[in-house]
Amino acid sequence: KSAAKGPYRRYILDFSVNPGVIDFSATPDGNYIYTINYVILVYDRDGMPIDRAGRTARAMLIRARYLAILHTGVPFHQEISVPVKGEFYLRTAVHDLASGLVGAVEVPVAAVAGFSPHIRTEK
């Protein structure tokens, strides 16, 4: 077990997956389907897991949305908590269930800790 303790800071991750590596399946009615698992993990410096977030995204896209995604990427949004004190790492992984391809990236939390906070207001 990790010895990580709060307080925690909430991180918001918004990114786009390269559509060239996603296996979009065309449907008879001209739409496109994809299924992707997204996972975000927080590790301490000893490799112990601290937090995990993710989900499976299944989408059916009309042709216009599919064509737009080919230019912008497949969007993904996830939030995760990281202890304020200590050395931690964020690892994001994407798994295209149709093709079996997996991609991952890891970044030290210290590399993004100085970014301006995103302030969300509720209406």
mmCIF file of C-alpha atoms in Angstrom:
data_model
loop_
_atom_site.group_PDB
_atom_site.id
_atom_site.type_symbol
_atom_site.label_atom_id
_atom_site.label_comp_id
_atom_site.label_asym_id
_atom_site.label_seq_id
_atom_site.Cartn_x
_atom_site.Cartn_y
_atom_site.Cartn_z
ATOM 1 C CA LYS A 1 0.000 0.000 0.000
ATOM 2 C CA SER A 2 1.117 3.502 -0.755
ATOM 3 C CA ALA A 3 1.673 5.947 2.068
ATOM 4 C CA ALA A 4 0.211 8.839 0.008
ATOM 5 C CA LYS A 5 -2.129 11.074 1.944
ATOM 6 C CA GLY A 6 -4.232 14.173 1.194
ATOM 7 C CA PRO A 7 -4.859 16.920 0.659
ATOM 8 C CA TYR A 8 -5.487 16.231 -3.010
ATOM 9 C CA ARG A 9 -5.563 18.385 -6.128
ATOM 10 C CA ARG A 10 -8.015 17.581 -8.902
ATOM 11 C CA TYR A 11 -6.529 17.360 -12.403
ATOM 12 C CA ILE A 12 -8.587 17.616 -15.572
ATOM 13 C CA LEU A 13 -7.243 15.807 -18.628
ATOM 14 C CA ASP A 14 -8.602 16.667 -22.062
ATOM 15 C CA PHE A 15 -6.897 15.107 -25.032
ATOM 16 C CA SER A 16 -7.498 13.764 -28.514
ATOM 17 C CA VAL A 17 -6.582 10.309 -29.739
ATOM 18 C CA ASN A 18 -5.081 10.070 -33.215
ATOM 19 C CA PRO A 19 -7.982 8.835 -35.379
ATOM 20 C CA GLY A 20 -5.526 7.110 -37.719
ATOM 21 C CA VAL A 21 -4.956 4.365 -35.161
ATOM 22 C CA ILE A 22 -8.611 3.806 -34.281
ATOM 23 C CA ASP A 23 -10.545 1.039 -36.014
ATOM 24 C CA PHE A 24 -13.804 2.739 -37.014
ATOM 25 C CA SER A 25 -16.392 0.257 -38.256
ATOM 26 C CA ALA A 26 -18.773 1.480 -40.953
ATOM 27 C CA THR A 27 -22.421 0.538 -40.529
ATOM 28 C CA PRO A 28 -24.821 -0.222 -43.413
ATOM 29 C CA ASP A 29 -26.596 3.099 -42.828
ATOM 30 C CA GLY A 30 -23.400 5.145 -43.307
ATOM 31 C CA ASN A 31 -22.514 5.731 -39.665
ATOM 32 C CA TYR A 32 -19.255 4.808 -37.923
ATOM 33 C CA ILE A 33 -18.704 2.978 -34.635
ATOM 34 C CA TYR A 34 -15.713 2.823 -32.284
ATOM 35 C CA THR A 35 -15.075 1.377 -28.820
ATOM 36 C CA ILE A 36 -12.110 2.589 -26.791
ATOM 37 C CA ASN A 37 -11.001 2.016 -23.191
ATOM 38 C CA TYR A 38 -9.391 5.033 -21.530
ATOM 39 C CA VAL A 39 -7.453 4.648 -18.283
ATOM 40 C CA ILE A 40 -5.597 7.225 -16.209
ATOM 41 C CA LEU A 41 -3.400 6.032 -13.364
ATOM 42 C CA VAL A 42 -1.583 7.962 -10.657
ATOM 43 C CA TYR A 43 1.585 6.338 -9.289
ATOM 44 C CA ASP A 44 3.977 7.359 -6.557
ATOM 45 C CA ARG A 45 7.745 7.379 -7.130
ATOM 46 C CA ASP A 46 7.977 3.736 -6.003
ATOM 47 C CA GLY A 47 5.440 2.634 -8.624
ATOM 48 C CA MET A 48 2.602 2.140 -6.149
ATOM 49 C CA PRO A 49 -0.843 3.006 -7.552
ATOM 50 C CA ILE A 50 -2.562 5.955 -5.855
ATOM 51 C CA ASP A 51 -5.680 6.535 -7.939
ATOM 52 C CA ARG A 52 -7.300 5.257 -11.115
ATOM 53 C CA ALA A 53 -9.980 6.653 -13.396
ATOM 54 C CA GLY A 54 -11.301 5.706 -16.784
ATOM 55 C CA ARG A 55 -14.135 4.350 -18.800
ATOM 56 C CA THR A 56 -15.079 2.648 -22.004
ATOM 57 C CA ALA A 57 -16.273 4.994 -24.743
ATOM 58 C CA ARG A 58 -18.613 3.516 -27.320
ATOM 59 C CA ALA A 59 -19.873 5.850 -29.995
ATOM 60 C CA MET A 60 -21.858 5.763 -33.176
ATOM 61 C CA LEU A 61 -20.991 8.754 -35.317
ATOM 62 C CA ILE A 62 -22.939 10.184 -38.196
ATOM 63 C CA ARG A 63 -20.787 10.738 -41.268
ATOM 64 C CA ALA A 64 -20.314 14.498 -40.662
ATOM 65 C CA ARG A 65 -19.071 13.913 -37.083
ATOM 66 C CA TYR A 66 -16.796 11.093 -38.274
ATOM 67 C CA LEU A 67 -15.228 13.373 -40.901
ATOM 68 C CA ALA A 68 -14.711 16.099 -38.268
ATOM 69 C CA ILE A 69 -13.015 13.650 -35.879
ATOM 70 C CA LEU A 70 -10.606 12.658 -38.627
ATOM 71 C CA HIS A 71 -9.263 16.235 -38.410
ATOM 72 C CA THR A 72 -9.570 16.914 -34.678
ATOM 73 C CA GLY A 73 -8.982 13.505 -33.091
ATOM 74 C CA VAL A 74 -11.199 11.385 -30.866
ATOM 75 C CA PRO A 75 -11.880 13.569 -27.795
ATOM 76 C CA PHE A 76 -11.581 12.354 -24.234
ATOM 77 C CA HIS A 77 -12.161 14.096 -20.896
ATOM 78 C CA GLN A 78 -11.354 12.672 -17.473
ATOM 79 C CA GLU A 79 -10.678 14.016 -13.991
ATOM 80 C CA ILE A 80 -8.429 12.460 -11.362
ATOM 81 C CA SER A 81 -7.131 13.362 -7.889
ATOM 82 C CA VAL A 82 -3.432 13.538 -6.998
ATOM 83 C CA PRO A 83 -1.950 14.186 -3.540
ATOM 84 C CA VAL A 84 -0.556 17.723 -3.300
ATOM 85 C CA LYS A 85 2.654 16.657 -1.533
ATOM 86 C CA GLY A 86 5.012 14.067 -2.940
ATOM 87 C CA GLU A 87 6.394 12.823 -6.244
ATOM 88 C CA PHE A 88 3.670 11.392 -8.491
ATOM 89 C CA TYR A 89 3.202 10.399 -12.112
ATOM 90 C CA LEU A 90 0.180 10.392 -14.424
ATOM 91 C CA ARG A 91 -0.046 7.539 -16.908
ATOM 92 C CA THR A 92 -2.736 7.620 -19.563
ATOM 93 C CA ALA A 93 -3.519 4.632 -21.723
ATOM 94 C CA VAL A 94 -5.890 4.146 -24.635
ATOM 95 C CA HIS A 95 -6.977 0.717 -25.853
ATOM 96 C CA ASP A 96 -8.878 0.397 -29.137
ATOM 97 C CA LEU A 97 -10.975 -2.701 -28.537
ATOM 98 C CA ALA A 98 -11.591 -3.398 -32.237
ATOM 99 C CA SER A 99 -7.936 -3.461 -33.301
ATOM 100 C CA GLY A 100 -6.338 -4.376 -29.974
ATOM 101 C CA LEU A 101 -3.881 -1.473 -30.273
ATOM 102 C CA VAL A 102 -2.754 0.194 -27.048
ATOM 103 C CA GLY A 103 -0.952 3.486 -26.544
ATOM 104 C CA ALA A 104 0.279 5.022 -23.307
ATOM 105 C CA VAL A 105 2.049 8.124 -22.101
ATOM 106 C CA GLU A 106 3.455 8.956 -18.678
ATOM 107 C CA VAL A 107 4.261 12.402 -17.355
ATOM 108 C CA PRO A 108 5.491 13.554 -13.943
ATOM 109 C CA VAL A 109 2.800 15.535 -12.146
ATOM 110 C CA ALA A 110 5.483 18.145 -11.402
ATOM 111 C CA ALA A 111 5.627 18.881 -15.145
ATOM 112 C CA VAL A 112 1.997 20.064 -15.140
ATOM 113 C CA ALA A 113 1.592 21.246 -11.537
ATOM 114 C CA GLY A 114 2.453 24.844 -12.439
ATOM 115 C CA PHE A 115 -0.266 25.183 -15.089
ATOM 116 C CA SER A 116 -2.995 27.706 -14.402
ATOM 117 C CA PRO A 117 -5.979 26.089 -12.714
ATOM 118 C CA HIS A 118 -9.152 25.677 -14.680
ATOM 119 C CA ILE A 119 -11.977 27.288 -12.782
ATOM 120 C CA ARG A 120 -15.360 25.734 -13.393
ATOM 121 C CA THR A 121 -18.504 27.630 -12.577
ATOM 122 C CA GLU A 122 -21.863 25.926 -12.297
ATOM 123 C CA LYS A 123 -24.951 27.547 -13.764
#
